[in-house]
mmCIF file of C-alpha atoms in Angstrom:
data_model
loop_
_atom_site.group_PDB
_atom_site.id
_atom_site.type_symbol
_atom_site.label_atom_id
_atom_site.label_comp_id
_atom_site.label_asym_id
_atom_site.label_seq_id
_atom_site.Cartn_x
_atom_site.Cartn_y
_atom_site.Cartn_z
ATOM 1 C CA MET A 22 -82.878 69.474 -106.988
ATOM 2 C CA SER A 23 -83.025 73.204 -105.697
ATOM 3 C CA ASP A 24 -84.800 74.407 -102.878
ATOM 4 C CA PRO A 25 -88.659 74.013 -103.946
ATOM 5 C CA THR A 26 -89.100 77.477 -102.559
ATOM 6 C CA THR A 27 -86.848 79.284 -105.039
ATOM 7 C CA VAL A 28 -87.276 77.125 -108.183
ATOM 8 C CA LEU A 29 -88.767 79.699 -110.208
ATOM 9 C CA ASP A 30 -86.774 82.828 -108.844
ATOM 10 C CA THR A 31 -84.252 82.646 -111.558
ATOM 11 C CA VAL A 32 -87.519 82.439 -114.050
ATOM 12 C CA ASN A 33 -89.033 85.251 -112.106
ATOM 13 C CA ALA A 34 -86.170 87.697 -112.350
ATOM 14 C CA GLN A 35 -85.692 87.466 -115.951
ATOM 15 C CA TRP A 36 -89.488 87.537 -116.716
ATOM 16 C CA TYR A 37 -89.538 90.868 -114.805
ATOM 17 C CA ASN A 38 -86.047 92.169 -116.165
ATOM 18 C CA THR A 39 -87.741 91.626 -119.606
ATOM 19 C CA LEU A 40 -91.164 93.413 -118.780
ATOM 20 C CA ALA A 41 -88.930 96.529 -117.325
ATOM 21 C CA LYS A 42 -87.268 96.713 -120.611
ATOM 22 C CA GLU A 43 -89.699 95.784 -123.067
ATOM 23 C CA LEU A 44 -92.604 98.250 -121.614
ATOM 24 C CA ASN A 45 -89.863 100.937 -120.657
ATOM 25 C CA LEU A 46 -90.124 100.827 -116.914
ATOM 26 C CA SER A 47 -87.647 101.726 -114.624
ATOM 27 C CA VAL A 48 -86.248 98.873 -112.282
ATOM 28 C CA GLN A 49 -86.216 101.559 -109.578
ATOM 29 C CA GLU A 50 -89.906 101.623 -109.429
ATOM 30 C CA PHE A 51 -90.972 99.009 -111.017
ATOM 31 C CA GLN A 52 -92.975 95.663 -109.333
ATOM 32 C CA LEU A 53 -94.170 92.740 -110.885
ATOM 33 C CA SER A 54 -97.655 91.518 -109.892
ATOM 34 C CA GLN A 55 -98.608 87.989 -109.827
ATOM 35 C CA GLY A 56 -101.626 86.277 -108.927
ATOM 36 C CA ASP A 57 -105.043 87.545 -108.571
ATOM 37 C CA VAL A 58 -104.385 90.349 -111.580
ATOM 38 C CA ILE A 59 -107.594 90.911 -113.293
ATOM 39 C CA LEU A 60 -108.226 94.490 -113.097
ATOM 40 C CA PRO A 61 -111.374 95.202 -110.710
ATOM 41 C CA ARG A 62 -114.623 95.784 -112.062
ATOM 42 C CA THR A 63 -115.793 98.525 -109.729
ATOM 43 C CA THR A 64 -114.319 101.915 -109.017
ATOM 44 C CA ASP A 65 -114.333 100.782 -104.885
ATOM 45 C CA GLN A 66 -112.142 97.838 -105.651
ATOM 46 C CA LEU A 67 -110.002 99.874 -108.154
ATOM 47 C CA TRP A 68 -109.325 102.106 -105.518
ATOM 48 C CA ASP A 69 -108.521 98.914 -102.747
ATOM 49 C CA MET A 70 -105.988 97.828 -105.226
ATOM 50 C CA MET A 71 -104.274 101.083 -105.747
ATOM 51 C CA ASN A 72 -104.542 101.518 -101.639
ATOM 52 C CA GLU A 73 -102.607 98.578 -100.581
ATOM 53 C CA LEU A 74 -98.851 99.214 -100.026
ATOM 54 C CA PRO A 75 -96.088 97.321 -101.664
ATOM 55 C CA MET A 76 -93.817 94.604 -99.912
ATOM 56 C CA ASP A 77 -90.478 95.129 -100.280
ATOM 57 C CA THR A 78 -89.705 92.966 -103.118
ATOM 58 C CA VAL A 79 -89.455 93.056 -106.937
ATOM 59 C CA VAL A 80 -92.045 90.220 -107.388
ATOM 60 C CA GLN A 81 -95.318 89.985 -105.413
ATOM 61 C CA TYR A 82 -97.912 87.562 -105.288
ATOM 62 C CA TYR A 83 -101.068 89.871 -104.892
ATOM 63 C CA THR A 84 -103.300 88.728 -102.541
ATOM 64 C CA PRO A 85 -105.683 91.171 -101.385
ATOM 65 C CA ASP A 86 -106.488 89.883 -98.029
ATOM 66 C CA THR A 87 -102.987 90.003 -96.701
ATOM 67 C CA LEU A 88 -101.909 93.359 -97.420
ATOM 68 C CA VAL A 89 -101.629 96.297 -95.857
ATOM 69 C CA SER A 90 -103.444 99.628 -97.052
ATOM 70 C CA PHE A 91 -102.188 102.863 -97.378
ATOM 71 C CA SER A 92 -104.957 104.741 -95.848
ATOM 72 C CA SER A 93 -104.909 102.673 -92.552
ATOM 73 C CA GLN A 94 -101.358 103.245 -92.331
ATOM 74 C CA TYR A 95 -101.855 106.948 -92.877
ATOM 75 C CA THR A 96 -104.735 107.184 -90.268
ATOM 76 C CA SER A 97 -102.554 105.823 -87.603
ATOM 77 C CA LEU A 98 -99.643 108.275 -88.498
ATOM 78 C CA LEU A 99 -102.204 111.143 -88.130
ATOM 79 C CA SER A 100 -103.160 109.797 -84.796
ATOM 80 C CA PHE A 101 -99.610 109.972 -83.664
ATOM 81 C CA VAL A 102 -98.518 113.469 -84.689
ATOM 82 C CA GLN A 103 -99.551 116.756 -83.438
ATOM 83 C CA ALA A 104 -99.332 120.300 -84.597
ATOM 84 C CA PRO A 105 -96.762 122.441 -82.192
ATOM 85 C CA ASN A 106 -99.074 124.572 -80.981
ATOM 86 C CA ALA A 107 -101.781 122.094 -80.512
ATOM 87 C CA ALA A 108 -101.293 121.581 -76.709
ATOM 88 C CA GLU A 109 -101.518 125.547 -76.509
ATOM 89 C CA PHE A 110 -104.828 125.809 -78.289
ATOM 90 C CA GLY A 111 -106.606 122.812 -76.408
ATOM 91 C CA THR A 112 -105.762 124.320 -73.003
ATOM 92 C CA ALA A 113 -106.669 127.650 -74.065
ATOM 93 C CA MET A 114 -110.405 126.261 -75.262
ATOM 94 C CA GLY A 115 -110.860 123.779 -72.217
ATOM 95 C CA SER A 116 -112.305 120.304 -72.598
ATOM 96 C CA SER A 117 -116.070 121.707 -72.639
ATOM 97 C CA ASN A 118 -115.407 124.629 -75.030
ATOM 98 C CA MET A 119 -113.332 121.995 -77.340
ATOM 99 C CA SER A 120 -116.130 119.059 -77.100
ATOM 100 C CA ALA A 121 -118.732 122.116 -77.825
ATOM 101 C CA TRP A 122 -116.576 123.215 -81.020
ATOM 102 C CA THR A 123 -116.128 120.050 -82.316
ATOM 103 C CA THR A 124 -119.641 119.177 -82.542
ATOM 104 C CA THR A 125 -120.078 122.191 -84.653
ATOM 105 C CA LYS A 126 -117.738 121.696 -86.910
ATOM 106 C CA SER A 127 -119.027 118.452 -87.429
ATOM 107 C CA ALA A 128 -122.341 119.753 -88.167
ATOM 108 C CA TYR A 129 -121.227 122.301 -90.575
ATOM 109 C CA PHE A 130 -119.499 120.151 -92.774
ATOM 110 C CA LYS A 131 -122.019 117.433 -92.852
ATOM 111 C CA ALA A 132 -124.398 120.414 -94.557
ATOM 112 C CA ASN A 133 -121.739 121.651 -96.211
ATOM 113 C CA PRO A 134 -119.576 119.148 -97.658
ATOM 114 C CA SER A 135 -117.975 121.565 -100.479
ATOM 115 C CA ALA A 136 -115.940 123.356 -98.271
ATOM 116 C CA PHE A 137 -113.589 120.476 -98.456
ATOM 117 C CA SER A 138 -113.742 119.952 -101.949
ATOM 118 C CA ASP A 139 -111.217 122.259 -103.406
ATOM 119 C CA SER A 140 -107.895 122.822 -101.837
ATOM 120 C CA ALA A 141 -106.340 123.038 -98.678
ATOM 121 C CA THR A 142 -106.894 127.012 -98.658
ATOM 122 C CA VAL A 143 -110.656 126.629 -99.253
ATOM 123 C CA LEU A 144 -110.787 124.265 -96.228
ATOM 124 C CA GLN A 145 -108.818 126.877 -94.046
ATOM 125 C CA THR A 146 -111.114 129.858 -95.058
ATOM 126 C CA ALA A 147 -114.054 127.974 -94.283
ATOM 127 C CA LEU A 148 -112.799 126.810 -91.249
ATOM 128 C CA GLU A 149 -111.345 130.174 -89.206
ATOM 129 C CA ASN A 150 -114.555 132.161 -90.483
ATOM 130 C CA LEU A 151 -116.722 129.241 -89.116
ATOM 131 C CA PHE A 152 -114.704 129.265 -85.733
ATOM 132 C CA GLN A 153 -114.361 133.151 -85.745
ATOM 133 C CA ASN A 154 -118.205 133.553 -85.531
ATOM 134 C CA TRP A 155 -118.835 130.330 -83.576
ATOM 135 C CA SER A 156 -115.960 131.588 -80.673
ATOM 136 C CA MET A 157 -117.538 134.972 -80.498
ATOM 137 C CA ALA A 158 -121.058 133.862 -79.723
ATOM 138 C CA GLU A 159 -120.311 130.844 -77.706
ATOM 139 C CA LEU A 160 -116.953 130.427 -76.257
ATOM 140 C CA VAL A 161 -116.928 131.332 -72.453
ATOM 141 C CA PRO A 162 -115.974 132.500 -70.367
ATOM 142 C CA ASN A 163 -115.071 135.918 -72.024
ATOM 143 C CA PRO A 164 -114.532 137.915 -75.282
ATOM 144 C CA GLY A 165 -110.672 137.858 -74.416
ATOM 145 C CA SER A 166 -110.462 133.939 -74.798
ATOM 146 C CA ALA A 167 -112.198 133.807 -77.895
ATOM 147 C CA ALA A 168 -109.839 136.292 -79.584
ATOM 148 C CA GLN A 169 -106.910 134.244 -77.987
ATOM 149 C CA CYS A 170 -108.274 131.088 -79.151
ATOM 150 C CA TYR A 171 -108.874 132.170 -82.643
ATOM 151 C CA THR A 172 -105.078 133.683 -82.877
ATOM 152 C CA LEU A 173 -104.115 129.963 -82.009
ATOM 153 C CA TYR A 174 -106.959 128.243 -84.164
ATOM 154 C CA ARG A 175 -105.333 130.480 -86.896
ATOM 155 C CA ALA A 176 -101.791 129.719 -86.408
ATOM 156 C CA GLY A 177 -102.435 126.296 -86.556
ATOM 157 C CA PHE A 178 -103.136 125.902 -90.237
ATOM 158 C CA GLU A 179 -99.445 126.969 -90.677
ATOM 159 C CA ASN A 180 -98.664 123.541 -90.163
ATOM 160 C CA PRO A 181 -99.516 120.852 -92.308
ATOM 161 C CA ILE A 182 -101.003 118.257 -89.367
ATOM 162 C CA TYR A 183 -103.769 120.325 -88.826
ATOM 163 C CA ILE A 184 -104.745 120.670 -91.952
ATOM 164 C CA ALA A 185 -104.576 116.708 -92.477
ATOM 165 C CA GLN A 186 -106.376 116.171 -89.483
ATOM 166 C CA GLU A 187 -109.421 118.087 -90.850
ATOM 167 C CA LEU A 188 -109.100 116.259 -94.355
ATOM 168 C CA GLN A 189 -108.909 113.204 -92.948
ATOM 169 C CA LEU A 190 -112.417 113.513 -91.703
ATOM 170 C CA ASN A 191 -113.596 112.776 -95.221
ATOM 171 C CA LEU A 192 -112.425 109.232 -94.831
ATOM 172 C CA PRO A 193 -115.701 107.270 -94.534
ATOM 173 C CA LEU A 194 -115.050 104.227 -91.645
ATOM 174 C CA GLY A 195 -114.973 101.026 -93.762
ATOM 175 C CA GLY A 196 -114.071 102.763 -96.774
ATOM 176 C CA PRO A 197 -113.316 103.210 -99.695
ATOM 177 C CA ALA A 198 -110.333 105.629 -99.883
ATOM 178 C CA ALA A 199 -110.700 107.166 -102.797
ATOM 179 C CA PHE A 200 -108.036 108.011 -105.245
ATOM 180 C CA ASN A 201 -107.866 110.392 -108.271
ATOM 181 C CA GLN A 202 -108.950 107.484 -111.054
ATOM 182 C CA THR A 203 -112.270 105.842 -111.540
ATOM 183 C CA TYR A 204 -113.058 102.487 -113.215
ATOM 184 C CA ASP A 205 -114.969 104.259 -116.143
ATOM 185 C CA GLN A 206 -111.791 106.618 -116.574
ATOM 186 C CA VAL A 207 -109.143 103.788 -116.547
ATOM 187 C CA LEU A 208 -111.445 101.815 -119.198
ATOM 188 C CA SER A 209 -111.722 104.725 -121.507
ATOM 189 C CA ASP A 210 -107.969 105.296 -121.317
ATOM 190 C CA ILE A 211 -107.112 101.688 -121.840
ATOM 191 C CA ALA A 212 -109.552 101.816 -125.180
ATOM 192 C CA VAL A 213 -106.863 103.890 -126.649
ATOM 193 C CA ALA A 214 -103.675 103.056 -125.573
ATOM 194 C CA PRO A 215 -101.174 101.788 -127.975
ATOM 195 C CA SER A 216 -100.230 98.001 -128.635
ATOM 196 C CA VAL A 217 -96.915 96.361 -127.615
ATOM 197 C CA LYS A 218 -95.499 92.928 -128.680
ATOM 198 C CA PHE A 219 -92.205 90.986 -127.603
ATOM 199 C CA THR A 220 -90.415 87.952 -126.987
ATOM 200 C CA MET A 221 -88.548 86.509 -124.020
ATOM 201 C CA GLN A 222 -85.519 84.325 -124.476
ATOM 202 C CA SER A 223 -84.998 82.603 -121.172
ATOM 203 C CA ALA A 224 -81.458 81.887 -122.383
ATOM 204 C CA THR A 225 -80.474 85.866 -122.962
ATOM 205 C CA ALA A 226 -82.428 87.257 -120.758
ATOM 206 C CA SER A 227 -80.818 88.616 -117.570
ATOM 207 C CA SER A 228 -81.680 87.265 -114.408
ATOM 208 C CA ASP A 229 -79.641 90.011 -112.259
ATOM 209 C CA ILE A 230 -82.132 92.492 -110.184
ATOM 210 C CA SER A 231 -79.432 93.630 -107.958
ATOM 211 C CA GLU A 232 -80.024 97.513 -109.233
ATOM 212 C CA SER A 233 -83.880 97.152 -108.624
ATOM 213 C CA TRP A 234 -85.453 99.075 -106.226
ATOM 214 C CA ALA A 235 -85.495 96.445 -103.821
ATOM 215 C CA ASN A 236 -81.839 95.445 -103.891
ATOM 216 C CA SER A 237 -82.822 91.812 -102.991
ATOM 217 C CA SER A 238 -83.373 88.827 -104.949
ATOM 218 C CA ASN A 239 -85.811 87.698 -103.110
ATOM 219 C CA SER A 240 -89.823 87.472 -104.122
ATOM 220 C CA THR A 241 -93.298 86.864 -102.954
ATOM 221 C CA GLY A 242 -93.710 85.729 -106.532
ATOM 222 C CA GLY A 243 -95.026 82.011 -107.417
ATOM 223 C CA SER A 244 -92.892 79.530 -106.672
ATOM 224 C CA TYR A 245 -94.355 76.597 -109.245
ATOM 225 C CA PHE A 246 -95.416 76.714 -112.727
ATOM 226 C CA TYR A 247 -98.977 75.874 -112.066
ATOM 227 C CA SER A 248 -99.748 76.990 -108.366
ATOM 228 C CA LYS A 249 -98.461 77.942 -105.350
ATOM 229 C CA SER A 250 -98.798 74.485 -103.366
ATOM 230 C CA SER A 251 -96.208 72.692 -102.645
ATOM 231 C CA SER A 252 -96.668 69.039 -103.695
ATOM 232 C CA SER A 253 -93.708 66.751 -105.395
ATOM 233 C CA GLU A 254 -95.691 67.008 -108.923
ATOM 234 C CA SER A 255 -95.656 70.191 -108.816
ATOM 235 C CA SER A 256 -92.398 71.022 -107.520
ATOM 236 C CA ASP A 257 -90.907 68.235 -110.267
ATOM 237 C CA PHE A 258 -92.831 69.771 -113.060
ATOM 238 C CA SER A 259 -91.513 73.248 -112.403
ATOM 239 C CA GLN A 260 -87.862 72.039 -111.954
ATOM 240 C CA THR A 261 -88.377 70.253 -115.548
ATOM 241 C CA PHE A 262 -89.676 74.001 -116.779
ATOM 242 C CA ALA A 263 -86.669 75.971 -115.239
ATOM 243 C CA SER A 264 -84.017 73.726 -115.706
ATOM 244 C CA ALA A 265 -83.955 74.367 -119.764
ATOM 245 C CA ASP A 266 -84.336 77.065 -122.196
ATOM 246 C CA PHE A 267 -87.819 78.541 -123.084
ATOM 247 C CA SER A 268 -89.458 81.288 -124.932
ATOM 248 C CA VAL A 269 -92.336 83.698 -123.803
ATOM 249 C CA ALA A 270 -94.210 85.181 -126.896
ATOM 250 C CA VAL A 271 -95.994 88.382 -125.673
ATOM 251 C CA SER A 272 -98.903 90.358 -126.944
ATOM 252 C CA TYR A 273 -100.836 93.272 -125.332
ATOM 253 C CA GLU A 274 -103.344 95.147 -127.768
ATOM 254 C CA HIS A 275 -103.443 98.102 -125.181
ATOM 255 C CA PHE A 276 -100.626 98.829 -122.734
ATOM 256 C CA ILE A 277 -101.012 101.875 -119.978
ATOM 257 C CA ASN A 278 -99.545 103.133 -116.781
ATOM 258 C CA VAL A 279 -102.519 104.076 -114.870
ATOM 259 C CA THR A 280 -101.518 106.903 -112.260
ATOM 260 C CA ALA A 281 -102.856 105.994 -108.553
ATOM 261 C CA GLN A 282 -102.915 108.859 -106.250
ATOM 262 C CA PRO A 283 -105.105 109.145 -102.597
ATOM 263 C CA LEU A 284 -107.807 112.055 -103.573
ATOM 264 C CA SER A 285 -106.383 115.364 -102.582
ATOM 265 C CA GLY A 286 -107.204 118.935 -103.581
ATOM 266 C CA GLU A 287 -110.504 118.247 -105.241
ATOM 267 C CA SER A 288 -113.255 115.987 -105.411
ATOM 268 C CA ILE A 289 -114.405 113.362 -107.758
ATOM 269 C CA LYS A 290 -117.673 111.593 -108.494
ATOM 270 C CA ALA A 291 -118.131 107.718 -108.723
ATOM 271 C CA ASP A 292 -120.940 106.292 -109.981
ATOM 272 C CA THR A 293 -123.896 108.707 -107.825
ATOM 273 C CA THR A 294 -121.592 109.446 -105.179
ATOM 274 C CA THR A 295 -119.114 112.365 -104.615
ATOM 275 C CA TYR A 296 -115.686 111.473 -102.714
ATOM 276 C CA LEU A 297 -114.261 114.314 -100.933
ATOM 277 C CA PRO A 298 -110.201 114.703 -100.580
ATOM 278 C CA TRP A 299 -108.754 113.147 -97.721
ATOM 279 C CA TYR A 300 -105.105 112.860 -98.038
ATOM 280 C CA TYR A 301 -102.361 116.149 -97.589
ATOM 281 C CA GLY A 302 -98.687 115.220 -98.738
ATOM 282 C CA ALA A 303 -97.540 117.742 -96.902
ATOM 283 C CA ALA A 304 -98.116 116.327 -93.857
ATOM 284 C CA LEU A 305 -96.743 112.885 -94.588
ATOM 285 C CA ALA A 306 -93.308 114.728 -95.285
ATOM 286 C CA TYR A 307 -93.509 116.910 -92.543
ATOM 287 C CA ALA A 308 -93.931 114.020 -90.182
ATOM 288 C CA TYR A 309 -91.204 111.917 -91.979
ATOM 289 C CA ASN A 310 -89.166 114.598 -91.623
ATOM 290 C CA ASN A 311 -89.649 115.936 -87.997
ATOM 291 C CA LYS A 312 -88.811 112.913 -85.826
ATOM 292 C CA THR A 313 -89.098 114.896 -82.602
ATOM 293 C CA ALA A 314 -91.153 114.545 -79.418
ATOM 294 C CA GLU A 315 -92.633 117.801 -80.407
ATOM 295 C CA VAL A 316 -94.450 116.626 -83.220
ATOM 296 C CA TRP A 317 -94.628 112.852 -82.625
ATOM 297 C CA THR A 318 -96.753 111.932 -79.263
ATOM 298 C CA ASP A 319 -95.074 108.542 -79.377
ATOM 299 C CA LEU A 320 -91.763 108.399 -81.283
ATOM 300 C CA ALA A 321 -92.076 104.291 -81.500
ATOM 301 C CA GLN A 322 -94.441 104.775 -83.826
ATOM 302 C CA TRP A 323 -92.066 106.766 -86.276
ATOM 303 C CA GLU A 324 -89.822 103.287 -86.451
ATOM 304 C CA ALA A 325 -92.922 101.323 -86.640
ATOM 305 C CA LEU A 326 -94.359 103.173 -89.874
ATOM 306 C CA PHE A 327 -90.985 104.520 -91.332
ATOM 307 C CA GLY A 328 -87.976 102.521 -90.011
ATOM 308 C CA ALA A 329 -86.140 99.223 -91.698
ATOM 309 C CA LYS A 330 -89.208 96.926 -90.548
ATOM 310 C CA GLY A 331 -91.651 99.864 -90.991
ATOM 311 C CA SER A 332 -95.144 98.884 -92.609
ATOM 312 C CA MET A 333 -95.154 102.511 -94.442
ATOM 313 C CA GLN A 334 -91.789 102.337 -96.554
ATOM 314 C CA TYR A 335 -93.525 102.304 -99.960
ATOM 315 C CA VAL A 336 -96.489 103.358 -101.820
ATOM 316 C CA VAL A 337 -98.088 102.164 -105.113
ATOM 317 C CA THR A 338 -97.947 104.996 -107.771
ATOM 318 C CA SER A 339 -99.195 103.497 -110.682
ATOM 319 C CA LEU A 340 -100.610 100.594 -112.221
ATOM 320 C CA ILE A 341 -99.240 98.989 -115.188
ATOM 321 C CA ILE A 342 -102.277 97.538 -116.888
ATOM 322 C CA ALA A 343 -102.595 95.278 -120.538
ATOM 323 C CA ASP A 344 -105.514 94.299 -122.096
ATOM 324 C CA GLY A 345 -106.056 91.791 -124.856
ATOM 325 C CA THR A 346 -103.425 89.893 -123.707
ATOM 326 C CA SER A 347 -101.749 86.786 -125.362
ATOM 327 C CA THR A 348 -98.957 85.247 -123.626
ATOM 328 C CA THR A 349 -97.249 81.637 -125.150
ATOM 329 C CA THR A 350 -94.501 79.875 -123.257
ATOM 330 C CA THR A 351 -92.708 77.185 -125.000
ATOM 331 C CA SER A 352 -90.337 75.082 -123.443
ATOM 332 C CA SER A 353 -87.574 73.299 -125.116
ATOM 333 C CA GLN A 354 -87.671 70.778 -122.156
ATOM 334 C CA THR A 355 -88.522 66.905 -122.529
ATOM 335 C CA PHE A 356 -91.614 66.231 -120.295
ATOM 336 C CA SER A 357 -92.404 62.858 -118.923
ATOM 337 C CA ALA A 358 -95.455 61.273 -119.354
ATOM 338 C CA ALA A 359 -96.143 61.945 -115.361
ATOM 339 C CA GLU A 360 -95.381 65.129 -116.044
ATOM 340 C CA GLN A 361 -97.782 65.825 -118.641
ATOM 341 C CA THR A 362 -100.594 63.934 -117.014
ATOM 342 C CA TYR A 363 -99.869 66.294 -113.997
ATOM 343 C CA ALA A 364 -99.767 69.640 -116.085
ATOM 344 C CA HIS A 365 -103.412 68.539 -117.990
ATOM 345 C CA ILE A 366 -104.967 67.330 -114.994
ATOM 346 C CA THR A 367 -103.842 70.859 -113.031
ATOM 347 C CA SER A 368 -104.955 73.171 -116.040
ATOM 348 C CA ASP A 369 -108.076 71.582 -116.377
ATOM 349 C CA GLU A 370 -108.855 71.728 -112.681
ATOM 350 C CA GLY A 371 -108.553 75.967 -113.670
ATOM 351 C CA TYR A 372 -105.457 76.176 -111.708
ATOM 352 C CA GLY A 373 -103.647 79.997 -113.226
ATOM 353 C CA CYS A 374 -100.324 79.360 -114.317
ATOM 354 C CA TRP A 375 -96.716 80.761 -114.769
ATOM 355 C CA PRO A 376 -95.911 83.963 -115.306
ATOM 356 C CA TYR A 377 -99.639 85.345 -114.497
ATOM 357 C CA TYR A 378 -101.464 82.668 -112.411
ATOM 358 C CA VAL A 379 -104.861 84.299 -113.093
ATOM 359 C CA SER A 380 -107.142 81.310 -112.754
ATOM 360 C CA ASN A 381 -108.620 79.517 -115.452
ATOM 361 C CA SER A 382 -111.859 79.157 -114.186
ATOM 362 C CA SER A 383 -115.329 79.111 -115.316
ATOM 363 C CA ASP A 384 -116.249 82.948 -113.978
ATOM 364 C CA SER A 385 -112.575 84.056 -115.461
ATOM 365 C CA THR A 386 -112.056 86.128 -118.257
ATOM 366 C CA THR A 387 -108.771 84.472 -118.957
ATOM 367 C CA GLN A 388 -108.064 80.895 -120.372
ATOM 368 C CA THR A 389 -105.340 78.719 -120.363
ATOM 369 C CA SER A 390 -104.385 75.781 -123.094
ATOM 370 C CA THR A 391 -101.951 73.407 -121.812
ATOM 371 C CA THR A 392 -100.294 71.142 -124.981
ATOM 372 C CA PHE A 393 -97.282 69.143 -125.727
ATOM 373 C CA ASN A 394 -95.452 68.729 -129.203
ATOM 374 C CA SER A 395 -94.125 65.651 -130.670
ATOM 375 C CA ALA A 396 -90.809 66.048 -128.716
ATOM 376 C CA SER A 397 -92.744 66.244 -125.590
ATOM 377 C CA ASN A 398 -92.002 69.800 -125.176
ATOM 378 C CA LEU A 399 -94.556 72.226 -123.212
ATOM 379 C CA VAL A 400 -96.754 75.118 -124.789
ATOM 380 C CA VAL A 401 -98.900 76.946 -122.670
ATOM 381 C CA THR A 402 -100.892 79.669 -124.345
ATOM 382 C CA THR A 403 -102.927 81.931 -121.794
ATOM 383 C CA THR A 404 -105.123 84.577 -123.388
ATOM 384 C CA SER A 405 -107.447 87.221 -122.190
ATOM 385 C CA ALA A 406 -109.875 88.834 -124.882
ATOM 386 C CA LEU A 407 -110.280 92.282 -125.207
ATOM 387 C CA GLY A 408 -112.241 94.492 -122.619
ATOM 388 C CA ASN A 409 -110.717 92.028 -119.651
ATOM 389 C CA PRO A 410 -107.865 94.031 -118.591
ATOM 390 C CA ILE A 411 -105.277 92.612 -116.157
ATOM 391 C CA VAL A 412 -102.570 94.496 -113.912
ATOM 392 C CA VAL A 413 -99.043 92.842 -115.061
ATOM 393 C CA GLY A 414 -97.241 95.236 -112.228
ATOM 394 C CA VAL A 415 -96.994 98.482 -110.756
ATOM 395 C CA LEU A 416 -94.714 101.257 -110.031
ATOM 396 C CA VAL A 417 -93.845 102.254 -106.261
ATOM 397 C CA SER A 418 -92.224 105.144 -105.119
ATOM 398 C CA SER A 419 -90.284 105.176 -100.942
ATOM 399 C CA VAL A 420 -91.779 107.145 -98.640
ATOM 400 C CA LYS A 421 -88.374 108.814 -98.369
ATOM 401 C CA ASP A 422 -88.461 109.819 -101.475
ATOM 402 C CA LEU A 423 -91.989 111.319 -101.581
ATOM 403 C CA ALA A 424 -91.247 112.942 -98.231
ATOM 404 C CA GLN A 425 -88.161 114.678 -100.160
ATOM 405 C CA ASP A 426 -90.387 116.066 -102.728
ATOM 406 C CA GLY A 427 -93.027 117.315 -100.214
#
């Protein structure tokens, strides 16, 4: 018997390649999602899913509590970079004037949130006008220093880091980090999306993922057919399944690619709340492409974020969503009486199964039926009624590519 931690690696790779082909997704971007993949029911939760940073693997078992968010890493980045003239501006201002200006600026934006809502250009104009008026009236010790500081302040906006640090004020403590789509928008788009049907045959499906973006056969995908537990029954059953040919018949009544972009450039309204832009892509590109002490206050943080083992190498750019789903997996293998008993008990207890692992619990919209035919072959059908979308995967981009585009 093969190593139980890798018993479904080949099966997962075949499923990954099949989805990429049938759904017309590039293996240079596609990552298969397994686990807790029911589309969140609120905009805040949808944004949380968009906000998660993907691991460097083609198949990821989605567990929200263990993932790192893009917004947290972006915030960390901005705390370790500076515009080249920031120190000169701070020296010219002095600590007491700087503190007073920060208080004035915060009060202004609390009273005038629309100054953030359209673009970096609108933000720049609002801040420059505010600073000019404030500095002439309040800045000490003399009008000459006000003119000097105003010149330095305007120069700061020539650098994207400064703009990003100002926009970051719109990112509320504790979240949510707003993205470009609301839950209602996504549901509306899914309702008119096209359908798709296809069948995977394990005998002919490729398991070669060497050309994928992750360039690795490793995955964090499900290791066992019914669960991720390492019991001997789970391992034996999974090994039996993986050792013989099988087919997977798939029907999606609606299938859609939903773009996921951190909110930038304009505001968005979700329910009764208006969220302001907090992300500035040019700053991410500038920080990535300028690994210098002039830009980074701590160069080790560049490696911690963008290096070979960095926490911010890839970002989610789209969610791949299906609605009205039906998936029937039929094995040609003969399962023993003990294995059949294990399958029925496990399925009845609400465990999700390969390829999605969405639980079959009382509060779930997904239902799983496990049967064995007269030849003791496994037949498992997993369905999710229309109006209950699941996320079958995501598209990712490397920060390196985003930095080049920026």
